XYZ file of C-alpha atoms in Angstrom:
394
model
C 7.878 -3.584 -19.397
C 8.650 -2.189 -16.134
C 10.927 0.486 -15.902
C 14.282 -1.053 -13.620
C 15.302 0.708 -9.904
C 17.221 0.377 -7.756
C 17.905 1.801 -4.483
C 21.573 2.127 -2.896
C 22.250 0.105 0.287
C 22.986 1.714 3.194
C 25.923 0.797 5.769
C 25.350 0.978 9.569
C 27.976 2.443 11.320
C 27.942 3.684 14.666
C 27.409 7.136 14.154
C 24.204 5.370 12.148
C 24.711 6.039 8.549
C 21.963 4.877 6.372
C 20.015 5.670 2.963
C 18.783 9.171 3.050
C 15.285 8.666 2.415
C 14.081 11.410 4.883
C 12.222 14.133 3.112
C 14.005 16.894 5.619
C 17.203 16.284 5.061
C 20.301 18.953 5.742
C 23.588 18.699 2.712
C 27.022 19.388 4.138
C 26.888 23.006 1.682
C 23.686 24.226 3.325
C 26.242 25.330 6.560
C 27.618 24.002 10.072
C 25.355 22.129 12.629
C 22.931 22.811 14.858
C 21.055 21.591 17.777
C 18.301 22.383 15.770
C 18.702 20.450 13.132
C 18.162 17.011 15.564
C 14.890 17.024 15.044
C 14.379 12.669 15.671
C 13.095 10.885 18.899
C 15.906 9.111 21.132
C 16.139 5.399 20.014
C 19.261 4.069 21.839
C 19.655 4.199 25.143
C 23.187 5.202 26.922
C 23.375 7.083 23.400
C 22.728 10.628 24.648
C 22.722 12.353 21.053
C 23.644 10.417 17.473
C 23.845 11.523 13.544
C 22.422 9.884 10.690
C 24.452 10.319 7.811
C 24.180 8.952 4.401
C 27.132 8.998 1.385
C 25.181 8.800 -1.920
C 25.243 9.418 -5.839
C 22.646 11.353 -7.207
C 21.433 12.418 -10.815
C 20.136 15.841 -11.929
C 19.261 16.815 -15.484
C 19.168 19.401 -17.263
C 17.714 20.841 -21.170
C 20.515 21.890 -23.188
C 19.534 22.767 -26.449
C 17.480 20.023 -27.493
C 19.364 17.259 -25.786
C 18.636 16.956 -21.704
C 22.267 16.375 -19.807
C 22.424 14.685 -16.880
C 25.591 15.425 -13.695
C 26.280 12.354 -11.813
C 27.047 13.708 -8.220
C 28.269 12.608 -4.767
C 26.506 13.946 -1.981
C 26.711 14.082 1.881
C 23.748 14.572 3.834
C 21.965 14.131 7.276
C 19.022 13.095 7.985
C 17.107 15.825 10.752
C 14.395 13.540 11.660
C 16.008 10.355 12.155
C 19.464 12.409 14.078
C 18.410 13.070 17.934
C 20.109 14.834 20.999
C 19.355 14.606 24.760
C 18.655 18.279 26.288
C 21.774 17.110 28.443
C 23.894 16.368 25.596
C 23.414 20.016 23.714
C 26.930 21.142 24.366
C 29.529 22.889 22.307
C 31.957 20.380 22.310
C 29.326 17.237 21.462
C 28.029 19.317 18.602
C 32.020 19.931 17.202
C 32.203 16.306 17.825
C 29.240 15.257 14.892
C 30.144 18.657 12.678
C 33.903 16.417 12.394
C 31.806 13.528 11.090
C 29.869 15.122 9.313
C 33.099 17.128 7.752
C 34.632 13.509 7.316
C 31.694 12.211 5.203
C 32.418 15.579 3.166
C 35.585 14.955 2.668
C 34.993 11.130 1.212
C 32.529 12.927 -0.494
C 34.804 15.153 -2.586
C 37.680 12.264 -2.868
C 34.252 9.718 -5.193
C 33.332 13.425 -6.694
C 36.848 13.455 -7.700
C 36.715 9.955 -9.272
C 33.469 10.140 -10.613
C 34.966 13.160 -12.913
C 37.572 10.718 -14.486
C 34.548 9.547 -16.195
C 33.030 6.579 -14.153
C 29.706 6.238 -14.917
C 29.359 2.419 -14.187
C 30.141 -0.704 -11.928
C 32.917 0.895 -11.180
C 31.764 3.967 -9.658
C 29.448 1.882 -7.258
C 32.187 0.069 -6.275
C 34.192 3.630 -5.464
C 30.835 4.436 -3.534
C 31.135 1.363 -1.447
C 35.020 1.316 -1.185
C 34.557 5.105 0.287
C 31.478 4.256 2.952
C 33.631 1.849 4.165
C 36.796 3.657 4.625
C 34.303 6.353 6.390
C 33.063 3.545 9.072
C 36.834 3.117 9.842
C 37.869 6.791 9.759
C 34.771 6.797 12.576
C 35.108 4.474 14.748
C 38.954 5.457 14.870
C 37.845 9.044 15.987
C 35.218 8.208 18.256
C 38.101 5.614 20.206
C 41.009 8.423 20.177
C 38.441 11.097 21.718
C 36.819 8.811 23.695
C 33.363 9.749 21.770
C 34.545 13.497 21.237
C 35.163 14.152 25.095
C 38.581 14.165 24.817
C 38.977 17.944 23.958
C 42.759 17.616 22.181
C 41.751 14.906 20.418
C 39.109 16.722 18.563
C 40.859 19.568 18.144
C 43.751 17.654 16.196
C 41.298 15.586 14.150
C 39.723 19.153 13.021
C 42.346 20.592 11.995
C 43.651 17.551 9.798
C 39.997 17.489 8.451
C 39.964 21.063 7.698
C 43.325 21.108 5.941
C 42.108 17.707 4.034
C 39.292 19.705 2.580
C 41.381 22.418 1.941
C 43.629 20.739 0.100
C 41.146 18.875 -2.074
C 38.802 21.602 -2.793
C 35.141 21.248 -4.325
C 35.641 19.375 -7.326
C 32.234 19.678 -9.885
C 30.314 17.928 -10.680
C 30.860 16.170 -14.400
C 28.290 15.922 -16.808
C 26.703 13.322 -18.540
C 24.520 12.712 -21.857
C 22.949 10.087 -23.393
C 24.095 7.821 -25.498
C 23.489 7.516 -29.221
C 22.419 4.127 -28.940
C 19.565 2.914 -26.946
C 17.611 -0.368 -26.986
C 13.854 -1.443 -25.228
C 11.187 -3.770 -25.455
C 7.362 -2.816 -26.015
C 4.489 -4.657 -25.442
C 0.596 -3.983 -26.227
C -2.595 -5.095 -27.523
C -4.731 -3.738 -30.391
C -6.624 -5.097 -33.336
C -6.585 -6.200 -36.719
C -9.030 -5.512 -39.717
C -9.713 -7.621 -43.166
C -10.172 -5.862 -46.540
C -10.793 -7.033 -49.618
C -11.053 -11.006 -50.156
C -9.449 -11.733 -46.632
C -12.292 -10.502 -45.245
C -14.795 -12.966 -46.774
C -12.613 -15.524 -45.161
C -11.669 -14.551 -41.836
C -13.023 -12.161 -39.266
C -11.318 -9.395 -37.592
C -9.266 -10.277 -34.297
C -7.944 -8.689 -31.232
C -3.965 -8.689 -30.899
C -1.555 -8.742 -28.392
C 1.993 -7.638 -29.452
C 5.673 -7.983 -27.833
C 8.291 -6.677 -29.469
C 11.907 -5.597 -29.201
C 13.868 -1.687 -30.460
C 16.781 -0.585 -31.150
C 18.011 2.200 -32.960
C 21.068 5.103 -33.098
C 20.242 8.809 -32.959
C 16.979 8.980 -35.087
C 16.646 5.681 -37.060
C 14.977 3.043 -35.232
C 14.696 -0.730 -36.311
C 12.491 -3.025 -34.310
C 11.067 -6.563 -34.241
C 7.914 -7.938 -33.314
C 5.081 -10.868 -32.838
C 1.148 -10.491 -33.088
C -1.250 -13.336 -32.123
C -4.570 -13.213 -32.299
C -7.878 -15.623 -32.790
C -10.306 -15.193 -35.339
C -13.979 -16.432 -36.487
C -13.941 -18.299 -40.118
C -16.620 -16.535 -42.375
C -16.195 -18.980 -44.760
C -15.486 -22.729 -43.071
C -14.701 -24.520 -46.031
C -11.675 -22.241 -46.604
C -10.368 -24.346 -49.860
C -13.633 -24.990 -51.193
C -14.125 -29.013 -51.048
C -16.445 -30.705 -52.100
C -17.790 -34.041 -52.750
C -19.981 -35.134 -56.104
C -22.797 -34.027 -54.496
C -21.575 -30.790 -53.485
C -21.200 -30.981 -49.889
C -18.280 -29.783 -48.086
C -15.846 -32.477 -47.886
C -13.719 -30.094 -45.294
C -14.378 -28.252 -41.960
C -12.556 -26.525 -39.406
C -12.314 -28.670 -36.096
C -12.568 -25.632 -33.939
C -14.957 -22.184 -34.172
C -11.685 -20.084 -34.803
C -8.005 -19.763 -36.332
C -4.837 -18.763 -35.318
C -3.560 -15.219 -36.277
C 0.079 -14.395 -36.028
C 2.461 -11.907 -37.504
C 6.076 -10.838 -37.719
C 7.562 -7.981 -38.678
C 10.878 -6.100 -39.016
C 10.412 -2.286 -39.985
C 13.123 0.270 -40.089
C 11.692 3.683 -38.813
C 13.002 7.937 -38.848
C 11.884 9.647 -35.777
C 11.308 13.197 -37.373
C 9.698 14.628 -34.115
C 11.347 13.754 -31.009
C 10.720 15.866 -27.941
C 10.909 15.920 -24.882
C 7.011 14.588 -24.325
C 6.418 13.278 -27.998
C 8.021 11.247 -30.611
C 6.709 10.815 -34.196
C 8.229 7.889 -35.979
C 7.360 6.555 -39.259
C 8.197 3.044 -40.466
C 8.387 0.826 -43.420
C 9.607 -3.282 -43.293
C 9.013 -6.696 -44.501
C 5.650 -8.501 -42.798
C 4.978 -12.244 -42.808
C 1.130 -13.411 -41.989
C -0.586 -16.406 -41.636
C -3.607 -18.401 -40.429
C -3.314 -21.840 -39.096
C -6.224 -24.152 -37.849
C -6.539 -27.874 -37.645
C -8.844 -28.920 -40.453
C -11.212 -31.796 -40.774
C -12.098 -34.270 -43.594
C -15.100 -35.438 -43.812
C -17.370 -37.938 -45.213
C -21.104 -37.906 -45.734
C -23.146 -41.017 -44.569
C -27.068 -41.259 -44.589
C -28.605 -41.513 -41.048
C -30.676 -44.754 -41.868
C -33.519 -43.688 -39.356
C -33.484 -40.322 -40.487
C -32.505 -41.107 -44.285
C -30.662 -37.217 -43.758
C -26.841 -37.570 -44.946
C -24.644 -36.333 -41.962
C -20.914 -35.694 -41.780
C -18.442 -37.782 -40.223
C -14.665 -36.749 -39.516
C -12.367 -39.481 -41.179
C -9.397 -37.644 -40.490
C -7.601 -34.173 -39.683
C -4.511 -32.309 -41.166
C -2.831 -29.161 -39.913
C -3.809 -25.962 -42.145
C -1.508 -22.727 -42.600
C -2.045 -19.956 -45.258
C 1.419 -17.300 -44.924
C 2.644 -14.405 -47.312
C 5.685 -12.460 -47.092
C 5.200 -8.821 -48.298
C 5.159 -5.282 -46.768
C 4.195 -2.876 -43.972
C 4.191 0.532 -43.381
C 3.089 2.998 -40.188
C 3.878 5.432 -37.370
C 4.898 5.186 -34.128
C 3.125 7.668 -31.588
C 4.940 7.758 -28.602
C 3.831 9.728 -25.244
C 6.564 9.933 -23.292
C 4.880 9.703 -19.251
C 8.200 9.086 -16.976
C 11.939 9.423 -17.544
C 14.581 8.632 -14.893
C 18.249 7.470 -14.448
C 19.288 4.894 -12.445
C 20.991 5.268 -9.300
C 23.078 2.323 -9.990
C 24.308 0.531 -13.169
C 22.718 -1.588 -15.135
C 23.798 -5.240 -15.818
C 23.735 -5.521 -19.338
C 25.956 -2.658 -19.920
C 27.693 -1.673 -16.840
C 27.017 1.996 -17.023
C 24.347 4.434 -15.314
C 20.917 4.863 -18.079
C 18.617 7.023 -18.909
C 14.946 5.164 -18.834
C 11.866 6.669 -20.831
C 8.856 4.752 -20.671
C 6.256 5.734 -22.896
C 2.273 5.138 -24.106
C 2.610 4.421 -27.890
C -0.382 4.673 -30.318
C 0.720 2.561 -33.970
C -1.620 2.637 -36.511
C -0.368 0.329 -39.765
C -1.744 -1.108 -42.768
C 0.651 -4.517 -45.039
C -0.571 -6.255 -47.527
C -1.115 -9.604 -47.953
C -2.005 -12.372 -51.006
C -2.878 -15.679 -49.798
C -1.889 -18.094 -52.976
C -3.744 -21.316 -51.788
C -7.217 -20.016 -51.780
C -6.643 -16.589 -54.442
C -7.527 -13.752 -51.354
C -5.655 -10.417 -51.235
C -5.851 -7.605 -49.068
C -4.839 -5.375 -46.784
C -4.760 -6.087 -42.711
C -5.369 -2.209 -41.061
C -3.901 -2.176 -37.790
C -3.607 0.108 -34.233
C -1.368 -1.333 -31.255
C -1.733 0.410 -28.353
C 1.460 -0.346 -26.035
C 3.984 0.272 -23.075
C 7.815 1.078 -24.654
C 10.595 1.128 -22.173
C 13.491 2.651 -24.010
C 17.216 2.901 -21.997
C 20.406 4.670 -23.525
C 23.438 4.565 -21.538
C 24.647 7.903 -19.729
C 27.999 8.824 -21.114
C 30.550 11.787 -20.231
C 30.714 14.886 -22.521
């Protein structure tokens, strides 16, 4: 499983705002403008200096006690390297000119901050987001018609002061925080392999496994579902012992190997869970069986030879299966966590992603009726588990 993510779109606007992907990039809290902080090569020409300017979300977490909490933020930044100013364009009144845009992003910035702390956490956040950068590429291109791209001096001056007393008025709303949810759901997929005891064994060889399974679980219980195929070598071919009067095999496997597959449902208690590491023991119900496609066969004497060979006079689908029990522990490393930057579809809302390495050794038992072997199958899966929990507000 692939951890999901997704990146924000940007909008173009004509003072350029895009995705802030820059690595130097200047936040509207870090202080005013300066020539200094164009740092990009000029790309337009006629366009003596221009700001790049980005409206985003953004997560940040944080280890309270032993759960980690998460604030969903709004941010306004510029991007230094991709924002650029002719020598001849470094003049007072250009550089008020792009500190009002820039104190106009800041402003829609606070009005989603202020929504986000209703408690949107979800589609409807990212459509706030979008509903704001586009109010922003009006609010711009209306200022940069009524002061005639910030040359008209009055102009500007009236369009700071109603931006100043706009952010006045609002004020720096925080940042609300977020947790994860109770709940949480993922898939996990490996491979591993599976070893005979007992009578099984003098049937059927060991095998190599691949595994796919989905989790679920709330707070510390987990319950989770899953599939195991694998091939294996028949130690004993005449798996029902057959014979004829003469004591030759009357039966035969058509191929060199069987099918392995298993399914089980386990309910588990993760009694260590931290931040890198999670210990969770399990116990469930297993079903197991072997299936192969079996031939029947009939003994004729080679008339040159006068040696009795084997002929196939028909085939019939074989399965052995038992129903009983399994028991192990989950050992998962936990190698990446991140939340997304935008919702995901199944539930709507912001999650928390944790993808992890996980080590299962397990042993179930298994009694095969039809030919009278019992044993145990002893078990490690080594596997990728994406697990996701919804963010929600504390």
């Amino acid at each position: 499983m692939k951890r999901i993510i997704t990146i924000i779109a940007a909008i173009l606007v004509p003072v350029m705002i895009v995705s802030a992907q820059s690595r130097d990039l200047k936040t509207w809290e870090s202080g005013p403008l300066s020539w200094n902080d164009f740092k990009g090569n000029m790309v337009m020409k006629g366009v003596p200096s221009a700001l790049k300017l980005s409206l985003n979300t953004n997560s940040s977490e944080e280890l309270k006690g032993k759960r980690i909490q998460y604030r969903i933020s709004a941010e306004a930044v510029m991007d230094r390297n991709a924002s650029y100013a002719d020598t001849a364009a470094m003049t007072e009144q250009r550089l008020r000119y792009h500190q009002l845009q820039f104190d106009q992003l800041e402003l829609f910035r606070r009005r989603l901050q202020s929504d986000l702390n209703t408690g949107m956490n979800g589609i409807e956040a990212d459509k706030r987001l979008a509903y704001y950068r586009n109010l922003y590429k009006d609010q711009v291109a209306a200022i940069r018609e009524e002061t005639e791209d910030g040359n008209n001096d009055k102009k500007l001056q009236e369009w700071e002061y109603y931006t100043r007393k706009n952010l006045e008025e609002i004020g720096l709303p925080a940042a609300p925080e977020f947790e994860p949810n109770d709940w949480c759901y993922g898939i996990y997929l490996g491979v591993g392999g599976v070893f005979n005891t007992s009578r099984i064994k003098e049937y059927f060889s060991d095998c190599f496994t691949f595994t796919a399974g989905l989790t679920g679980g709330y707070k510390r219980l987990k319950l989770k579902a899953d599939i195991s195929y694998g091939q294996v070598d028949f130690k004993k071919p005449n798996v029902f012992d057959k014979f004829d009067e003469q004591q030759r095999p009357s039966q035969g496997p058509m191929n060199e190997s069987a099918t392995y597959l298993s399914v089980a449902t386990t309910l588990g208690f993760s009694f260590i869970s931290t931040k890198r590491i999670a210990v969770t023991p399990f116990v469930g119900v297993h079903w197991s069986g072997y299936s192969w496609n079996m031939a029947n066969l009939k003994w004729e004497e080679n008339p040159e030879t006068h040696e009795y060979v084997s002929k196939v006079v028909s085939t019939e689908d074989c399965k052995l299966k038992d129903v009983s029990w399994t028991a192990g522990i989950d050992l998962d490393f936990k190698v990446h966590k991140y939340v997304s930057s935008t919702p995901f579809f199944l539930t709507g809302q912001r999650e928390q992603f944790t993808s992890s390495i996980r080590v299962t050794p397990f042993v179930s038992y298994a009694k095969y009726n039809d030919i009278g072997a019992k044993g145990y199958h002893i078990g490690v899966t080594v596997s990728y588990a994406g697990i996701a929990r919804s963010l929600r507000m504390k």
